[in-house]
Coordinates of C-alpha atoms and ligand atoms in Angstrom, one line a residue:
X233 CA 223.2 -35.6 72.3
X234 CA 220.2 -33.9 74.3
X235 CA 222.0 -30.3 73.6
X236 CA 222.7 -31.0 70.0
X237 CA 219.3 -31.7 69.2
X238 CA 218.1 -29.0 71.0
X239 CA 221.0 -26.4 68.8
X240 CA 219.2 -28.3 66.0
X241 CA 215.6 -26.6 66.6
X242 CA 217.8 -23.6 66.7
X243 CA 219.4 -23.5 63.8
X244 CA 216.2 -24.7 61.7
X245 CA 214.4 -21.8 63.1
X246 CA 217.1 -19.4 61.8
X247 CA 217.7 -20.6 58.3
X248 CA 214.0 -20.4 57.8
X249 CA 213.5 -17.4 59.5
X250 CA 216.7 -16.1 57.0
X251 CA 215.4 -17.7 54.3
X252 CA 212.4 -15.8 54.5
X253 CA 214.0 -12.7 54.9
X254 CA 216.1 -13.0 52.0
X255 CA 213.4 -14.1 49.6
X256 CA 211.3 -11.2 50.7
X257 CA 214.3 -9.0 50.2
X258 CA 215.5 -10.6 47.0
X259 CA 212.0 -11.2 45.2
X260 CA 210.0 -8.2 46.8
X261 CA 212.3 -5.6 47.6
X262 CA 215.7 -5.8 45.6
X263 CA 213.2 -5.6 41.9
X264 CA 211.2 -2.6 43.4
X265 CA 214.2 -0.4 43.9
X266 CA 215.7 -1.7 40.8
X267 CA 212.7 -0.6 39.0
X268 CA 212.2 2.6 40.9
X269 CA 216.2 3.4 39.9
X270 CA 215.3 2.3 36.1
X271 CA 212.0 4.7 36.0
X272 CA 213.2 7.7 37.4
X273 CA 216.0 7.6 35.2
X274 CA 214.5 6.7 32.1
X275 CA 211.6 9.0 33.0
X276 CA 211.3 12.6 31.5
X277 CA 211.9 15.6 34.0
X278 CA 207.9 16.2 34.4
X279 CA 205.5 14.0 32.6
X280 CA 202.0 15.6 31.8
X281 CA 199.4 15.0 34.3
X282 CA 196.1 14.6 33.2
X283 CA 193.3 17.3 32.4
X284 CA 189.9 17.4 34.7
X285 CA 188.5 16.1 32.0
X286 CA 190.7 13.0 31.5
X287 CA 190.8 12.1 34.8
X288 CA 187.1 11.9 34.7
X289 CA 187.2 9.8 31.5
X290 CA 189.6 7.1 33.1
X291 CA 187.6 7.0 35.9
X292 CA 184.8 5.9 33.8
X293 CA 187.2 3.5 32.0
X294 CA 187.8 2.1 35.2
X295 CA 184.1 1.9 36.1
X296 CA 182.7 0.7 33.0
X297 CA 185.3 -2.3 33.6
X298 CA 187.1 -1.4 30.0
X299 CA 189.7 -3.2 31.7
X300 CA 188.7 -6.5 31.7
X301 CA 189.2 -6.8 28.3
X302 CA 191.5 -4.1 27.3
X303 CA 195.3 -4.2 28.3
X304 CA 196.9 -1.1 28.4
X305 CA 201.1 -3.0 28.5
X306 CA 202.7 -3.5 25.5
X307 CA 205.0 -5.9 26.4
X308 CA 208.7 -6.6 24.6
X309 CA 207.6 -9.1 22.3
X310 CA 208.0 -8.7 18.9
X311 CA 204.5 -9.5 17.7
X312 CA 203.1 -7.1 20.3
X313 CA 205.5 -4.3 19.0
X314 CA 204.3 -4.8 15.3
X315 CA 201.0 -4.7 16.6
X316 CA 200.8 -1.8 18.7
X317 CA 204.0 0.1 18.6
X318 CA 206.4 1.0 21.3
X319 CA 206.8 -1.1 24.7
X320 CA 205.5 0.8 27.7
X321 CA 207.7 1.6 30.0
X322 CA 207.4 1.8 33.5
X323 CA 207.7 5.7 33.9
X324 CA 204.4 5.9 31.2
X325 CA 201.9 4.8 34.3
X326 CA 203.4 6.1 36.7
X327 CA 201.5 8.4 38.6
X328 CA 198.3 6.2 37.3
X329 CA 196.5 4.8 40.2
X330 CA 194.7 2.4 40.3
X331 CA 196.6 0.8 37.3
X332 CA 194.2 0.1 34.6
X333 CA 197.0 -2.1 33.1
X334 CA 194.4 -5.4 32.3
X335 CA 195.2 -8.8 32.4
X336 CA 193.6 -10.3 29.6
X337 CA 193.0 -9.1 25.9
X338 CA 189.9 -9.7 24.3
X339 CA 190.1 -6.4 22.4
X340 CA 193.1 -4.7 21.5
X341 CA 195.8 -2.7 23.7
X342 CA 194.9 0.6 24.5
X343 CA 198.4 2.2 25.4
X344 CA 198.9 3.7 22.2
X345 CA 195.2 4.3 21.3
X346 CA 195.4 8.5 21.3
X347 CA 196.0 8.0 17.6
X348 CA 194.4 5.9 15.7
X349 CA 190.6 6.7 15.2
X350 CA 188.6 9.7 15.1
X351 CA 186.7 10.8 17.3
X352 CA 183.8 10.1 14.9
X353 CA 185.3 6.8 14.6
X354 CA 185.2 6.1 18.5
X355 CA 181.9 7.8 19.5
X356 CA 180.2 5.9 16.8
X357 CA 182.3 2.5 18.3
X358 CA 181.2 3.6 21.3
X359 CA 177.3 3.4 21.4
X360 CA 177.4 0.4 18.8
X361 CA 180.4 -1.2 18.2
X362 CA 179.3 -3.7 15.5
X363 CA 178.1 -0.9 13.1
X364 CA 181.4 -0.4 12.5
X365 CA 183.5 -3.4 13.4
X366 CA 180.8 -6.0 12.1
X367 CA 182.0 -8.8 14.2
X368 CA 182.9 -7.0 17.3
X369 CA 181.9 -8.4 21.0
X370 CA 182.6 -5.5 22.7
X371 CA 179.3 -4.4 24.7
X372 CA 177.9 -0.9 22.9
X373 CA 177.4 1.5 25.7
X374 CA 174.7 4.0 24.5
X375 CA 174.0 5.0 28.3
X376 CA 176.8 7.6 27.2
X377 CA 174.8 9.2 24.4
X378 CA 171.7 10.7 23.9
X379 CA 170.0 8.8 21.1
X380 CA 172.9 8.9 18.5
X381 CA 176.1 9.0 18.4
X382 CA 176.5 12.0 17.4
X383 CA 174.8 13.0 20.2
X384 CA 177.5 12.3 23.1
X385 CA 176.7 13.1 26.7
X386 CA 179.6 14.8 28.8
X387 CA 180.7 11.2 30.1
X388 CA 181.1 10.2 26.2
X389 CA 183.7 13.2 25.7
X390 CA 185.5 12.6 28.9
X391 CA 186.1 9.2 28.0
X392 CA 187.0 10.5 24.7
X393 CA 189.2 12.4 26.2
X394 CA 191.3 9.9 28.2
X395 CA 191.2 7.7 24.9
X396 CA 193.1 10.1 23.2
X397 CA 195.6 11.1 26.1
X398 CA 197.0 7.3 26.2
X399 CA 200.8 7.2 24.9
X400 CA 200.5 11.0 24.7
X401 CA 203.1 11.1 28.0
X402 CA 205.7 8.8 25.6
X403 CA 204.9 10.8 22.8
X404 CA 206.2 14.6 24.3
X405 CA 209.0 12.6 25.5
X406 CA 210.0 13.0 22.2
X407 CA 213.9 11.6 21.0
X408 CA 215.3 12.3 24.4
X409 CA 213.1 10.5 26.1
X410 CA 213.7 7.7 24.0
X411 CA 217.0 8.4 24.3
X412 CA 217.3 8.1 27.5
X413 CA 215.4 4.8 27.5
X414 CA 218.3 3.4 25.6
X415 CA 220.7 4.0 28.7
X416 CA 219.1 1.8 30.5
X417 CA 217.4 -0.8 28.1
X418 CA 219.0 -2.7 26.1
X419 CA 215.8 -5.0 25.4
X420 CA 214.6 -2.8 21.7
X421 CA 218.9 -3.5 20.0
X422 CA 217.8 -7.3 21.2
X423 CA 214.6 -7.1 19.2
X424 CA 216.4 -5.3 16.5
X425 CA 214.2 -2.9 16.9
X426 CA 216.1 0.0 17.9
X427 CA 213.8 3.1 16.2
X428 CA 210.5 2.1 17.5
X429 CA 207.4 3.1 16.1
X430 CA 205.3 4.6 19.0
X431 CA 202.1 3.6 17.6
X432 CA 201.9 0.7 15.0
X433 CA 198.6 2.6 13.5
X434 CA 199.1 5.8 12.2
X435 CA 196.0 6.1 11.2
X436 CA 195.0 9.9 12.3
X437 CA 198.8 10.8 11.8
X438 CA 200.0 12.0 8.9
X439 CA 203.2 9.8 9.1
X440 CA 203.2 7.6 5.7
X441 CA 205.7 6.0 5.0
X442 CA 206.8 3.0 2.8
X443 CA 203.2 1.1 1.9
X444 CA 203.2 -2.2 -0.4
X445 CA 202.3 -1.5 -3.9
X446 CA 199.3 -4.6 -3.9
X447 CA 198.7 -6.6 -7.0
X448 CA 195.3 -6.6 -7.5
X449 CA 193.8 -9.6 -5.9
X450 CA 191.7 -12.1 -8.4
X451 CA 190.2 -13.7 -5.7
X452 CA 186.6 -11.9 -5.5
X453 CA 185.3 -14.6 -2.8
X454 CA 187.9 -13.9 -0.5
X455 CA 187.8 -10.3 -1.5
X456 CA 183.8 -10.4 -0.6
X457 CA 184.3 -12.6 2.4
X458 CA 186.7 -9.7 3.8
X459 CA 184.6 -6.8 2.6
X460 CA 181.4 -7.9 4.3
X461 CA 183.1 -8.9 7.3
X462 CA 185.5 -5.4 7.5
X463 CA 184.3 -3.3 5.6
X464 CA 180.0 -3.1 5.2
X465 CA 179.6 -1.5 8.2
X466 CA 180.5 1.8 6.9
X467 CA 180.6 1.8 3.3
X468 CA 177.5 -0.5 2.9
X469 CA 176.8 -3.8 1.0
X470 CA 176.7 -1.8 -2.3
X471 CA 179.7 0.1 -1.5
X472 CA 177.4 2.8 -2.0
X473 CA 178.8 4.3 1.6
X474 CA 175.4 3.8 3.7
X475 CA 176.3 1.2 5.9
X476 CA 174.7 1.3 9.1
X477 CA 178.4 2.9 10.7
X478 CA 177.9 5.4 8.3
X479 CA 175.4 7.5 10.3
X480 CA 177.7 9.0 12.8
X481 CA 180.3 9.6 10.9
X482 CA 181.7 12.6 9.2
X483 CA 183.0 13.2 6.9
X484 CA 181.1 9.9 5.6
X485 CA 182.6 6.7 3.9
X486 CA 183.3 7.1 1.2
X487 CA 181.1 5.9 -1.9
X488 CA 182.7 3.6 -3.5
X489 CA 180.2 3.0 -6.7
X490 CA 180.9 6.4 -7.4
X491 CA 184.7 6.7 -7.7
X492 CA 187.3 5.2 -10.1
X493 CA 190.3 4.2 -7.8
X494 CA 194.0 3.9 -9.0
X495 CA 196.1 0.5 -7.8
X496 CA 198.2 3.2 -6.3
X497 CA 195.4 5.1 -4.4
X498 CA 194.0 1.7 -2.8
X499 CA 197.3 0.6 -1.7
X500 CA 198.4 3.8 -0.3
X501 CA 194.6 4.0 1.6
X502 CA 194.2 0.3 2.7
X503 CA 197.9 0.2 4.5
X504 CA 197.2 4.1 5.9
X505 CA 193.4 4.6 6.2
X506 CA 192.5 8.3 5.8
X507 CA 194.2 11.3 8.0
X508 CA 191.4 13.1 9.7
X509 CA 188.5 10.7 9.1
X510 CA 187.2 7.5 10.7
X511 CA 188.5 5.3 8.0
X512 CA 190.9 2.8 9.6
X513 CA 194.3 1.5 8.5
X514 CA 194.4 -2.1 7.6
X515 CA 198.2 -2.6 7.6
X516 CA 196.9 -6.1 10.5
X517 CA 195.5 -7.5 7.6
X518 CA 197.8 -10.1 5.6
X519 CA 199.5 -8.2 2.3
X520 CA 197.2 -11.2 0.3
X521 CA 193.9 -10.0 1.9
X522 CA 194.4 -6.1 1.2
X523 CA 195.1 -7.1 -2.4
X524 CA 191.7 -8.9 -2.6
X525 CA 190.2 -6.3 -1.3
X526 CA 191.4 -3.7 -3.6
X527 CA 190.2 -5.7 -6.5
X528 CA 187.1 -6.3 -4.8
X529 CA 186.5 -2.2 -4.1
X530 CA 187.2 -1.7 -7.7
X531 CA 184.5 -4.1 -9.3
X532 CA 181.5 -1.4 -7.1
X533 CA 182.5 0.8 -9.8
X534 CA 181.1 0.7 -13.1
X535 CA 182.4 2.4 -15.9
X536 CA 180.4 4.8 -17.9
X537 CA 180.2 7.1 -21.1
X538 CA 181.5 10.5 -20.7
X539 CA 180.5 13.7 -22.9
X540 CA 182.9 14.9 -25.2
X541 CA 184.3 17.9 -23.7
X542 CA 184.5 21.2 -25.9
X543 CA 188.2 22.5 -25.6
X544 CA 186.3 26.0 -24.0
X545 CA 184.8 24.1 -21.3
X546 CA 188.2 22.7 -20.2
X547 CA 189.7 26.2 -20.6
X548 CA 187.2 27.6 -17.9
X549 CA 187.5 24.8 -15.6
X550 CA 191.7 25.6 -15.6
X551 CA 191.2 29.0 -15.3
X552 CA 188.9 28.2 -12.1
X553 CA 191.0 25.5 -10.7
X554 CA 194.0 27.7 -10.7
X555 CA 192.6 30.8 -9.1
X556 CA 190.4 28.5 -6.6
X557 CA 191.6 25.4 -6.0
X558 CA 194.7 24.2 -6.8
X559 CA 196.1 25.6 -2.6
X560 CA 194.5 22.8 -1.2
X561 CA 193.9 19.9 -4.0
X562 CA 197.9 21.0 -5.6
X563 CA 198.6 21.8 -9.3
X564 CA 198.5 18.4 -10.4
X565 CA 195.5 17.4 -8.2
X566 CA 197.5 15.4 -6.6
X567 CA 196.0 16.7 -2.8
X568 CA 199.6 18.5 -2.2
X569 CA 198.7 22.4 -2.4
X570 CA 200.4 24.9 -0.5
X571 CA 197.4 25.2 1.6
X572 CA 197.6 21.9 3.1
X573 CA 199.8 22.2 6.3
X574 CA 197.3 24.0 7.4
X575 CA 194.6 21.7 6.8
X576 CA 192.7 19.0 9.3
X577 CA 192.7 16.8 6.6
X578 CA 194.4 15.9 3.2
X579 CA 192.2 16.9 0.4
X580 CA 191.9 13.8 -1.7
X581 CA 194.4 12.8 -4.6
X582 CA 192.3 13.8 -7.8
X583 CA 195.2 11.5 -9.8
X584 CA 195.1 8.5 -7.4
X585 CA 190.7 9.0 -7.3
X586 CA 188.3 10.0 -10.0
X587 CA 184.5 10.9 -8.9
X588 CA 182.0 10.4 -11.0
X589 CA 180.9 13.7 -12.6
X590 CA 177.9 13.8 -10.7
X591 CA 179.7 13.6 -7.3
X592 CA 182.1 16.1 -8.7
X593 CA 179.6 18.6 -9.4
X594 CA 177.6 18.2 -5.9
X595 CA 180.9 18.4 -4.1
X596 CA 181.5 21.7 -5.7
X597 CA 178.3 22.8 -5.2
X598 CA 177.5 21.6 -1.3
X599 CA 180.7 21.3 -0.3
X600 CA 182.3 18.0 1.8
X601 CA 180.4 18.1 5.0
X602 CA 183.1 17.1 7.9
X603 CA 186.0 18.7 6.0
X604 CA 187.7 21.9 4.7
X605 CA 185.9 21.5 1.8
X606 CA 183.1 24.4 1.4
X607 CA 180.3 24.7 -1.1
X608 CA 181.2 27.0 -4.0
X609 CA 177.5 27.8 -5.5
X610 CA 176.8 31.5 -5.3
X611 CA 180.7 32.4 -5.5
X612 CA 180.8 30.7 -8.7
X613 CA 178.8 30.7 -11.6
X614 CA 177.1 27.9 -13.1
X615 CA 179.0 27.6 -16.1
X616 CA 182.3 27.8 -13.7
X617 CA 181.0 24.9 -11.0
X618 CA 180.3 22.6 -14.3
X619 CA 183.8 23.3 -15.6
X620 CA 185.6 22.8 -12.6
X621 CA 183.6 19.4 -11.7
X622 CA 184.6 18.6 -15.1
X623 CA 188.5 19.5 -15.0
X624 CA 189.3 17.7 -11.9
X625 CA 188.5 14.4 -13.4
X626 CA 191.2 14.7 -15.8
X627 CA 194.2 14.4 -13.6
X628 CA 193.2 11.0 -13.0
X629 CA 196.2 8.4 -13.7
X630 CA 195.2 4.5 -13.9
Ligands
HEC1045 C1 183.7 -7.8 26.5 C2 185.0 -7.2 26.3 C3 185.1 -5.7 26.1 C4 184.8 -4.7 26.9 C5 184.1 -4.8 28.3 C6 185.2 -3.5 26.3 N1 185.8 -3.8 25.1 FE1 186.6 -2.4 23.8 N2 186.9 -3.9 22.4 C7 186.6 -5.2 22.6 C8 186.9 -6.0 21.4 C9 186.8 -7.4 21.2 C10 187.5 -5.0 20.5 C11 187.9 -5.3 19.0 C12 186.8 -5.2 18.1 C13 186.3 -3.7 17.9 O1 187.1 -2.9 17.5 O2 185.2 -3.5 18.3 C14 187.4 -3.7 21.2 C15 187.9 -2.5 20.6 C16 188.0 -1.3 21.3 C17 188.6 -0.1 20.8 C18 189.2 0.0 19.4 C19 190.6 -0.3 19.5 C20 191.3 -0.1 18.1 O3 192.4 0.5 18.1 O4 190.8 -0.6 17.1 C21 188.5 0.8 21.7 C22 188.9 2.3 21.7 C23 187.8 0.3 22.9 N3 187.5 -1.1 22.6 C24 187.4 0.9 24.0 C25 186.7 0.4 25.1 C26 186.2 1.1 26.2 C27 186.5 2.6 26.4 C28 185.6 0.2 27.0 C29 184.8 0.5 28.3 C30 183.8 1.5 28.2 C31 185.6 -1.1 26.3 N4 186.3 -1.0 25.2 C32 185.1 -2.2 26.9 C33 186.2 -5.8 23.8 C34 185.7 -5.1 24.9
HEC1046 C1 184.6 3.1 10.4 C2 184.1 3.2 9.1 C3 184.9 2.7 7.9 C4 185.3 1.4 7.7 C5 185.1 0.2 8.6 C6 186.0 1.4 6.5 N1 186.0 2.6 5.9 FE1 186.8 3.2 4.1 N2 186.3 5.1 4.5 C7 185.6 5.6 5.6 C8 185.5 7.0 5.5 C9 184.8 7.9 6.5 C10 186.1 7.4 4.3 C11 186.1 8.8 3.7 C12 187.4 9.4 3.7 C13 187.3 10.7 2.9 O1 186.4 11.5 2.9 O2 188.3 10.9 2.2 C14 186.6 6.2 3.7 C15 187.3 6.1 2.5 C16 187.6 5.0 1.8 C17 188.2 4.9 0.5 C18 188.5 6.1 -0.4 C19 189.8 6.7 0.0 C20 190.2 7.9 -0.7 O3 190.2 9.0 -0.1 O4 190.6 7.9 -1.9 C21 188.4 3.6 0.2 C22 188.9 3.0 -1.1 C23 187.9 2.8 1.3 N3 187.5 3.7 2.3 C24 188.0 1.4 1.4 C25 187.7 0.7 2.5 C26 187.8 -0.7 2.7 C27 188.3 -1.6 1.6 C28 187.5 -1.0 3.9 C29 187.5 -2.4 4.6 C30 188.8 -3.0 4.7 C31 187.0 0.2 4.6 N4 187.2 1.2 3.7 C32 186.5 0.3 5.9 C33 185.2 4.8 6.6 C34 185.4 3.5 6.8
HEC1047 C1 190.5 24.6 1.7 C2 191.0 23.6 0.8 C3 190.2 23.3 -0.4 C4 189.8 24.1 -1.4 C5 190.1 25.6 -1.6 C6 189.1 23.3 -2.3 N1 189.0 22.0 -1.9 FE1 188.0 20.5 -2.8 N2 188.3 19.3 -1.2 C7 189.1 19.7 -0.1 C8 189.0 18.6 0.9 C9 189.7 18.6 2.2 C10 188.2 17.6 0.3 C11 187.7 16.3 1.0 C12 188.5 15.2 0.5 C13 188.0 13.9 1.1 O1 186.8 13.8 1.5 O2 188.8 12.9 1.0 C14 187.8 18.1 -1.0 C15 186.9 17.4 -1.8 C16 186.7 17.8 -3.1 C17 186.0 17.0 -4.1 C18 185.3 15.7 -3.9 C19 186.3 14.6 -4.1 C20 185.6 13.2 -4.0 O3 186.3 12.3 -4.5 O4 184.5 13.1 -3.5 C21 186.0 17.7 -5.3 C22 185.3 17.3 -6.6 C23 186.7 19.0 -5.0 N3 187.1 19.0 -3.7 C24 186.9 19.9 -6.0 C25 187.3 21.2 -5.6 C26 187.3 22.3 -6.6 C27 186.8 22.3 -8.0 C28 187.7 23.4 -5.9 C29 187.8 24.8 -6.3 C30 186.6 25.4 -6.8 C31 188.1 23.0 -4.5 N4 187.8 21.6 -4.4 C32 188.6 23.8 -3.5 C33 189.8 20.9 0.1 C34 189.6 22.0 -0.7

């Protein structure tokens, strides 16, 4: 009896002894190897490391505490994949270290963030956040700039600059990484989503796509409501493009008293924003609220006589447009010239948005500031700038 219950101290202190050696094995170091196997092979043969100047920026992400509130995991969840595009995969953070992965998400993921917003967009986010996002709580950090912001200190760009590299490693990957993914995941044909987006937001891309064609909303409270609260910041209470965003930013908002928009053009801008320019896509937004707010951006604009335009005038504005113009803005105006690979930004659709003569004529004259577009006064003549600023409004389609 006395040996028994001595064997019985025995055996208790080797189950537990085993026990704890297999749950360490099975729950610390069986999923590490696993996931070691899993990232080296879906990982490409050598993933970028970061520039100098990078490195410095996500050290100052790491500093500044950007973490606490910004996740950088999109996990495999559907709503997170509309959201923000692509899972991250394990091979994406690698070689980061410290992880700056987050826990908790007051603002937005950051994993795919290297495409959506300017870098007017972000500098002028950075050093005030609400004068752009109105009802932000992200702390403005104007320790980075001197003044303004566009006036950025060296820590502003390197920041910048890590901003812009996240989801850059997936994106060079290109189809064989994601190819390669698929060998080992199976997780995206569960999801039904087996040609993921890599970032939700193409706002800065020129990747298009399908867009809803909205109905105009007829629901101007709801349409204000959203304006104020989304839009003010930059294009102003009047629309008039002066909001207190605006200052940063180039090329500026757009004013929106000034130009007679198509149901076309507004659907095509609220569910893409603008390529090359801090205007945001706003494809989060329920399909209801954009089509408010496309009838509320039309009401700014207030229609007005026009001259009658002698057939001559017409002529000469043609004959300008052709030799000068149509490369970038596209024989039909539609913003689609030959001209435009080449270009930082898509020259706007003259058919989808008609400016008001007078912004016409100064954009001819002073050029766009912030875009391809240069001032034609002195390499025109007078009569030829009035023509022009004249013949570009007719290609408007409502
Ligand atoms: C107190 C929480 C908080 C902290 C700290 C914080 N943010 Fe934010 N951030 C937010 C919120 C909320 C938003 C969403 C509203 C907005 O766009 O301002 C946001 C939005 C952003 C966006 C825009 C994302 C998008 O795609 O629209 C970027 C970029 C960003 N933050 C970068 C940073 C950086 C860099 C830092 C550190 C220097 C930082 N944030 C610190 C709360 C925070
Ligand atoms: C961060 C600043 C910013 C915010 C916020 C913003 N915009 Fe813009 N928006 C711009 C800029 C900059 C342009 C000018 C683009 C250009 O020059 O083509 C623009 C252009 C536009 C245009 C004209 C597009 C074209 O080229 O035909 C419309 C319409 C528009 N915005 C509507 C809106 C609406 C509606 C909202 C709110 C849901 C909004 N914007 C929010 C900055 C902003
Ligand atoms: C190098 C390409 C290029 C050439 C050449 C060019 N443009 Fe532009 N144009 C642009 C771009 C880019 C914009 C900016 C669009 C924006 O802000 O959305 C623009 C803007 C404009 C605007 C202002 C549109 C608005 O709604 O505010 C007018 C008007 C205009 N161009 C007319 C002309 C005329 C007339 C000519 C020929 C004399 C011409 N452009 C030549 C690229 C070009």
């Amino acid at each position: 009896m006395k040996r028994f219950v001595r064997m019985s101290y025995l055996v208790a202190a080797v189950a537990g002894v085993g026990f704890f050696a297999l749950s360490v094995f099975v729950l610390g170091v069986w999923p590490g190897r696993v996931l070691e196997e899993e990232t080296r092979r879906m990982s490409p043969e050598h993933p970028l490391p970061l520039t100098a100047s990078e490195q410095r920026g996500r050290s100052i992400y790491g500093r500044e505490g950007c973490a606490y509130c910004h996740t950088q995991q999109i996990r495999f969840l559907k709503s997170d994949v509309e959201r923000f595009g692509a899972p991250v995969l394990a091979w994406e953070t690698r070689f980061d270290y410290p992880h700056l992965w987050g826990t908790r998400r007051i603002g937005p993921d950051l994993s795919r963030e290297g495409s959506i917003h300017s870098a007017d967009w972000h500098y002028s986010h950075l050093y005030s956040p609400r004068s752009v996002v109105p009802d932000s709580v992200m702390p403005s950090y104007p320790l980075f700039f001197q003044g303004g912001p566009d006036r950025p200190t060296q820590e502003a760009r390197d920041l910048l600059a890590y901003l812009e590299s996240l989801g850059r490693a997936r994106e060079l990957a290109g189809p064989e990484g994601e190819a390669r993914m698929r060998t080992v995941s199976h997780r995206m044909e569960e999801m039904d989503l087996t040609s993921p987006v890599l970032n939700a937001n193409p706002a800065r891309s020129r990747r298009q796509g399908e867009y809803p064609r909205l109905s105009l909303g007829n629901d101007p409270a709801r349409g204000e409501i959203l304006y104020r609260r989304h839009c003010a910041g930059c294009h102003g209470q009047r629309g008039e493009g002066d909001g207190p965003g605006a200052y940063g930013l180039l090329p500026r908002p757009a004013n929106l008293a000034e130009h007679e928009y198509s149901q076309d053009r507004l659907s095509f801008v609220l569910w893409n924003g603008v390529s090359g320019t801090a205007m945001p896509a706003w494809r989060d937004l329920p399909v209801q609220d954009l089509a408010s707010l496309a009838g509320f951006v039309r009401q700014f604009y207030a229609p007005r006589s026009e001259p009658e335009l002698p057939g001559q005038i017409l002529e000469l504005g043609a004959k300008v447009y052709a030799g000068h113009c149509a490369q970038c803005h596209g024989d039909e105006g539609a913003g689609d010239g030959s001209a435009v690979r080449e270009l930082r930004m898509v020259p706007a659709s003259f058919a989808g948005a008609r400016p008001s003569f007078a912004v016409s004529l100064r954009a001819i004259r002073s050029g766009v500031e912030g875009t391809p577009m240069a001032p034609w006064t002195g390499k025109l003549s007078e009569a030829e700038l009035s023509a022009a600023a004249y013949f570009v409004r007719g290609f408007y389609r409502q």
